[in-house]
Short mmCIF file of C-alpha atoms in Angstrom, two decimals:
data_model
loop_
_atom_site.label_atom_id
_atom_site.label_comp_id
_atom_site.label_asym_id
_atom_site.label_seq_id
_atom_site.Cartn_x
_atom_site.Cartn_y
_atom_site.Cartn_z
CA MET A 1 72.43 95.95 90.07
CA VAL A 2 75.36 93.98 88.61
CA GLU A 3 78.72 94.29 90.37
CA LEU A 4 82.08 93.16 88.96
CA THR A 5 85.03 92.97 91.34
CA VAL A 6 88.69 92.03 91.11
CA THR A 7 90.34 91.21 94.41
CA PRO A 8 92.89 92.59 95.03
CA ARG A 9 92.60 95.48 92.60
CA ARG A 10 96.31 96.19 92.89
CA SER A 11 98.75 93.27 92.83
CA LEU A 12 102.00 91.95 91.45
CA ALA A 13 101.71 90.45 87.97
CA ASP A 14 102.58 86.94 89.17
CA ARG A 15 99.96 86.90 91.95
CA PRO A 16 96.48 85.48 91.41
CA VAL A 17 93.42 87.69 91.63
CA ARG A 18 89.76 86.77 92.06
CA VAL A 19 87.26 87.86 89.40
CA HIS A 20 83.70 87.82 90.73
CA VAL A 21 80.35 89.01 89.33
CA ARG A 22 77.23 89.48 91.51
CA GLY A 23 73.69 90.61 90.79
CA LEU A 24 72.98 88.57 87.67
CA ALA A 25 69.83 86.55 87.03
CA PRO A 26 70.15 82.83 87.84
CA SER A 27 71.57 80.92 84.84
CA GLN A 28 72.16 84.15 82.91
CA LEU A 29 74.75 83.89 80.13
CA VAL A 30 77.38 86.64 80.25
CA THR A 31 80.61 87.59 78.54
CA LEU A 32 83.58 88.70 80.62
CA LEU A 33 86.06 90.85 78.71
CA ALA A 34 89.57 91.87 79.83
CA SER A 35 91.54 94.46 77.88
CA LEU A 36 94.68 96.56 78.14
CA THR A 37 96.89 98.75 75.99
CA ASP A 38 100.65 98.30 76.30
CA GLU A 39 103.32 101.02 76.22
CA ARG A 40 103.48 100.96 72.40
CA GLY A 41 99.72 101.47 72.10
CA VAL A 42 98.97 97.87 71.08
CA HIS A 43 95.57 96.71 72.34
CA PHE A 44 95.17 93.25 73.90
CA SER A 45 91.98 91.51 74.97
CA ALA A 46 90.57 88.20 76.18
CA ARG A 47 86.95 87.13 76.54
CA ALA A 48 85.16 84.22 78.11
CA PHE A 49 81.52 83.16 78.33
CA TYR A 50 80.03 82.10 81.65
CA ARG A 51 76.67 80.98 82.99
CA ALA A 52 75.68 82.45 86.36
CA ASP A 53 74.89 80.03 89.17
CA GLU A 54 71.56 79.80 91.03
CA ARG A 55 72.51 82.86 93.14
CA GLY A 56 73.23 84.97 90.06
CA GLU A 57 76.99 84.93 90.54
CA VAL A 58 80.01 84.11 88.40
CA ASP A 59 83.25 83.33 90.19
CA ALA A 60 86.20 82.55 87.90
CA GLU A 61 87.72 80.39 90.67
CA ARG A 62 84.66 78.12 90.86
CA HIS A 63 82.89 78.37 87.50
CA ALA A 64 84.25 77.04 84.23
CA ALA A 65 84.25 79.21 81.13
CA LEU A 66 81.93 77.84 78.45
CA GLY A 67 84.00 79.23 75.59
CA GLY A 68 85.61 82.33 74.19
CA ASP A 69 89.40 82.59 74.19
CA PHE A 70 89.52 79.66 76.60
CA ALA A 71 87.19 77.06 78.08
CA GLY A 72 87.19 75.26 81.39
CA LEU A 73 88.27 76.27 84.86
CA TRP A 74 90.98 78.91 84.43
CA PRO A 75 90.73 81.35 87.38
CA MET A 76 93.32 83.68 85.77
CA GLY A 77 92.28 82.97 82.18
CA LEU A 78 91.22 86.55 81.43
CA PHE A 79 94.78 87.66 82.22
CA TRP A 80 96.72 84.69 80.83
CA PHE A 81 94.91 84.55 77.47
CA LEU A 82 95.25 88.24 76.56
CA ARG A 83 96.11 88.44 72.86
CA PRO A 84 96.76 91.34 70.50
CA ASP A 85 94.09 92.75 68.23
CA THR A 86 96.67 92.94 65.42
CA LEU A 87 98.78 89.97 64.36
CA PHE A 88 102.44 89.45 65.23
CA GLN A 89 102.47 91.67 68.31
CA ARG A 90 103.51 90.70 71.81
CA LEU A 91 102.83 92.20 75.19
CA LEU A 92 105.68 94.52 76.08
CA LYS A 93 106.48 96.17 79.41
CA ARG A 94 109.67 98.24 79.49
CA ASP A 95 108.93 100.47 82.51
CA VAL A 96 108.53 97.64 85.02
CA ALA A 97 109.18 99.80 88.07
CA GLY A 98 107.34 103.01 87.22
CA SER A 99 103.87 101.98 86.15
CA PRO A 100 101.54 98.98 86.12
CA PHE A 101 99.50 97.39 83.39
CA ARG A 102 95.94 98.61 83.87
CA VAL A 103 93.58 95.82 82.90
CA ARG A 104 89.96 96.84 82.31
CA LEU A 105 87.38 94.15 83.03
CA GLU A 106 83.81 94.35 81.75
CA VAL A 107 80.79 92.07 81.90
CA PHE A 108 78.23 92.05 79.07
CA ASP A 109 74.83 90.38 78.83
CA ALA A 110 74.73 87.20 76.72
CA VAL A 111 77.47 85.83 74.48
CA ARG A 112 79.30 88.66 72.71
CA LEU A 113 81.93 87.88 70.12
CA ALA A 114 82.48 91.59 69.57
CA ALA A 115 81.06 94.59 71.40
CA ALA A 116 78.77 96.77 69.34
CA PRO A 117 79.89 100.41 69.04
CA GLY A 118 78.63 102.35 72.05
CA GLU A 119 77.43 99.24 73.87
CA GLN A 120 77.60 99.71 77.62
CA PRO A 121 78.70 96.85 79.88
CA LEU A 122 76.53 95.69 82.77
CA ALA A 123 79.48 96.46 85.07
CA ALA A 124 83.17 97.29 84.80
CA CYS A 125 86.25 97.65 86.97
CA ALA A 126 90.02 97.92 86.62
CA ALA A 127 92.95 95.98 88.03
CA GLU A 128 96.55 97.16 88.34
CA ARG A 129 99.21 94.54 87.65
CA TRP A 130 102.64 95.63 88.89
CA TYR A 131 105.95 93.99 87.98
CA VAL A 132 107.94 95.45 90.88
CA GLY A 133 106.78 95.56 94.49
CA PRO A 134 106.75 98.68 96.66
CA GLY A 135 110.18 99.78 97.83
CA VAL A 136 112.13 97.62 95.36
CA GLN A 137 115.09 99.47 93.85
CA ARG A 138 116.39 98.91 90.33
CA ALA A 139 120.15 99.07 89.79
CA PRO A 140 121.52 98.90 86.23
CA VAL A 141 124.25 96.30 85.62
CA ARG A 142 126.99 97.01 83.06
CA GLU A 143 129.99 94.73 83.34
CA GLY A 144 131.93 93.98 80.16
CA ARG A 145 129.39 92.72 77.63
CA VAL A 146 126.79 91.96 80.31
CA ARG A 147 123.82 94.32 80.46
CA GLY A 148 120.88 93.99 82.79
CA ALA A 149 119.18 95.17 85.93
CA LEU A 150 119.40 94.08 89.53
CA PHE A 151 116.24 94.46 91.60
CA LEU A 152 116.96 94.96 95.29
CA PRO A 153 114.25 94.33 97.89
CA PRO A 154 113.56 97.01 100.50
#
């Protein structure tokens, strides 16, 4: 049984996470796919191709991506290389304190440039990426022409 994990599942957006797949066949080619939808409904995704090691594992911290949206050793590549499905869009997060980005991670057998309709992944999980830590308070700033927000730690 294939297992895909993200550790920790809930973290601040600037903190690294570990993406790890277990239960694959030795030397099996797989596609890891990360996707999210922002607050405007724009869909973003990133994919990378990996070859499992002799234990049937893929660890983004130790194994280099063979291709996809990036190649080489990029432990956070699935998060850093997210790009919009439609041109000229950018990732937008207005409600930084109230909700996280929910990134869905999936692993598919073989190299997949696009998922076939109805195709089921070998495994999937989700990661929450928060922009504000627990207990942080947001105070609006309005002084003359200056507008902004001050984030106060607990």
